[in-house]
Coordinates of C-alpha atoms in Angstrom, one line a residue:
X143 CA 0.0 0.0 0.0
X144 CA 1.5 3.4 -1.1
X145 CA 0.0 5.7 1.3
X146 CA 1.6 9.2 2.0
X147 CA 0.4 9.9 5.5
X148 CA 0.5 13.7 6.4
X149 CA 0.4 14.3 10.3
X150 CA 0.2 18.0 12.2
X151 CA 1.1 17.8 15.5
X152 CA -0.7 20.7 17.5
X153 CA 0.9 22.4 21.1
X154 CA -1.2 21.7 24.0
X155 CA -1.1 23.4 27.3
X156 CA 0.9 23.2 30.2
X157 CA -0.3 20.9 33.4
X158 CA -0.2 24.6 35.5
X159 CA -2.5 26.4 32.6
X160 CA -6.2 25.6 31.7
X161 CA -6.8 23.9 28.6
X162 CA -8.7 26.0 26.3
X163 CA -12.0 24.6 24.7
X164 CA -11.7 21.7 21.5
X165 CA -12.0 23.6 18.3
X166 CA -12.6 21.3 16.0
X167 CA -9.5 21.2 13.1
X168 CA -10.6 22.9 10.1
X169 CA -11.9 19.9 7.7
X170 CA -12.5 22.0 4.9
X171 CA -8.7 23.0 4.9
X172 CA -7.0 19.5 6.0
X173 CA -9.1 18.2 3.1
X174 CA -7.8 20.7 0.0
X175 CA -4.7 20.1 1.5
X176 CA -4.8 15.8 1.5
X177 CA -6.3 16.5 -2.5
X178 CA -3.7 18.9 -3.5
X179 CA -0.7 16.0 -2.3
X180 CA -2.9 13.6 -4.1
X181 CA -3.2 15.8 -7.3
X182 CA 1.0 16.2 -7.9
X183 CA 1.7 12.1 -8.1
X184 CA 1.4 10.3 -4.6
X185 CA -1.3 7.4 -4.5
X186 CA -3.1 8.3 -1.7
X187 CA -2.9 10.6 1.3
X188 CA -4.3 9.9 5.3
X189 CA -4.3 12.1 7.8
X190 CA -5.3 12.3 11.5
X191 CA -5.5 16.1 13.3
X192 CA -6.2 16.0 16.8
X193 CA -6.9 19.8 18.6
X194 CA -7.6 19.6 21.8
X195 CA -10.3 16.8 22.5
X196 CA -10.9 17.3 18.7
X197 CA -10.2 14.7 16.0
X198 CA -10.4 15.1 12.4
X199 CA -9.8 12.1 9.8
X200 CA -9.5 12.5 5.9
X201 CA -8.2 11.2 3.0
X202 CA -7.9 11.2 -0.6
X203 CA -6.9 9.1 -3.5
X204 CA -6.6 5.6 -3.8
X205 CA -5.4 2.2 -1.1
X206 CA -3.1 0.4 -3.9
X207 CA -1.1 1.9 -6.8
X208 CA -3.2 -0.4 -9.2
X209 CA -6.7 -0.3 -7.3
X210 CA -10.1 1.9 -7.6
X211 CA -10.7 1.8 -3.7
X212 CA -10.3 5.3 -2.1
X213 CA -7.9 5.4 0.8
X214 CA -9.5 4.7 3.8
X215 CA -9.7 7.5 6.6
X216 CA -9.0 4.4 9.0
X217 CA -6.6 2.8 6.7
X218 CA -3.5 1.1 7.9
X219 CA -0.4 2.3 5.9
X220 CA 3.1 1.2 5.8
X221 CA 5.8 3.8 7.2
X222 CA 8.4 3.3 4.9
X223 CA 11.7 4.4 5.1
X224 CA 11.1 7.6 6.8
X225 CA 10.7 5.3 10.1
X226 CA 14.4 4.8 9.7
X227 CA 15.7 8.3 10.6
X228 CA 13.0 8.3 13.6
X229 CA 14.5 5.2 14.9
X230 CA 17.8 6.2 14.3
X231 CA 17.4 9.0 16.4
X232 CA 15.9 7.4 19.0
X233 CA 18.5 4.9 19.3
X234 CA 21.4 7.5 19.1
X235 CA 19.9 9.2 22.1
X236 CA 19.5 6.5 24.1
X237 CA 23.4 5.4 23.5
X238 CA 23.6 9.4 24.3
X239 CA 21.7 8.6 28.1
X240 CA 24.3 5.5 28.3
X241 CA 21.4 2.4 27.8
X242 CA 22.7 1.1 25.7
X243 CA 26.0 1.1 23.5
X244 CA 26.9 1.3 19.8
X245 CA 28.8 -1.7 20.3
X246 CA 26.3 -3.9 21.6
X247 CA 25.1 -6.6 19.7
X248 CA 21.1 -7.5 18.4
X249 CA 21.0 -10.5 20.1
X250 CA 21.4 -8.6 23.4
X251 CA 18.6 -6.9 22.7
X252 CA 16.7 -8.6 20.6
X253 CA 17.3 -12.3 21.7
X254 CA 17.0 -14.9 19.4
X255 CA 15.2 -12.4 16.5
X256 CA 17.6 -12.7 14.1
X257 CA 18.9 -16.3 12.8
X258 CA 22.0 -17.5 14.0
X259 CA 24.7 -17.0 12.9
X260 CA 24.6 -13.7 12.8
X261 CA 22.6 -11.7 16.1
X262 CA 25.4 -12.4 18.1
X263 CA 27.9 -10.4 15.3
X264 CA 25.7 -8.1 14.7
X265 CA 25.7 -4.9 16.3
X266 CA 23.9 -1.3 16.7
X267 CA 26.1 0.2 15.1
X268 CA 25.8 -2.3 11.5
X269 CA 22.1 -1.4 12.0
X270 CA 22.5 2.1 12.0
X271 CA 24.5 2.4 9.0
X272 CA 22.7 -0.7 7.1
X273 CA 26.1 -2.4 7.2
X274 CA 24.5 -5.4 9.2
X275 CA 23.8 -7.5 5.6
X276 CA 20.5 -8.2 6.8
X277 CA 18.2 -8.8 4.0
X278 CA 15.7 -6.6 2.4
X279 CA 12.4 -6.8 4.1
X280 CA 10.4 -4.8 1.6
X281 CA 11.1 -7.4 -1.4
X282 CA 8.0 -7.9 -3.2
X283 CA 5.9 -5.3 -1.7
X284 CA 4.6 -4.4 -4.3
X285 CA 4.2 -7.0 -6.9
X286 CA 1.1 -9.3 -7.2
X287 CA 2.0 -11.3 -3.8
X288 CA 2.0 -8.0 -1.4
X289 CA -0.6 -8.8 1.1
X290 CA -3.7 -6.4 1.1

């Protein structure tokens, strides 16, 4: 599934200050703006706005590349590779708190996931720079076989 997912991520309040009241996000807007992503080449477009207590879904094109079925507002959608930089930062700041270390291997923390031989040679830092020679886990996404 191709899905572009657009999120806004809204400020909220301070524990010490009131909450203001849930304005509802503006639909009309969030919409134009799903259509107009849509309208220069991606497949399809989701997004979720929450404001407050407030939640707005929308989307717009298609589910699959080859399909007729509009994305679904409640759609599942794969990440892609943008989920690499997020966990890549994630992992770089917790070596930065000292949990764990560059050096350390997957099967310390993620024992008996990957196929021996291999886990226990394996480190963070092969991960980090996909230098571990792990295979692809994408391959055939996208031909006739990709699940639904």
């Amino acid at each position: 599934m191709a899905l572009l997912t657009v999120c806004a991520l809204v400020p909220t309040a301070g524990s010490a200050v009131a909450a203001p009241p849930a304005v509802a996000p503006d639909g009309s807007a969030l919409q134009a703006a799903l259509d107009r992503v849509t309208a220069t080449g991606a497949i399809g477009a989701v997004a979720k706005v929450r404001q407050g207590d407030a939640v707005w879904r929308g989307s717009s094109g298609r589910s699959r590349l080859n399909g007729r079925q509009p994305a679904p507002v409640d759609g599942r959608f794969r990440g892609g590779s943008i989920t690499k930089t997020f966990t890549a930062t994630v992992v770089l700041q917790l070596v930065g708190e000292g949990r764990l270390r560059l050096s350390d291997t997957a099967e310390r923390w993620l024992p008996g996931l990957v196929p021996a031989p291999g886990g226990d040679r394996i480190t963070v830092r092969d991960l980090l720079q996909h230098a571990s020679g792990l295979p692809e886990d994408t391959d055939g996404l996208l031909d006739g076989d990709a699940p639904p």
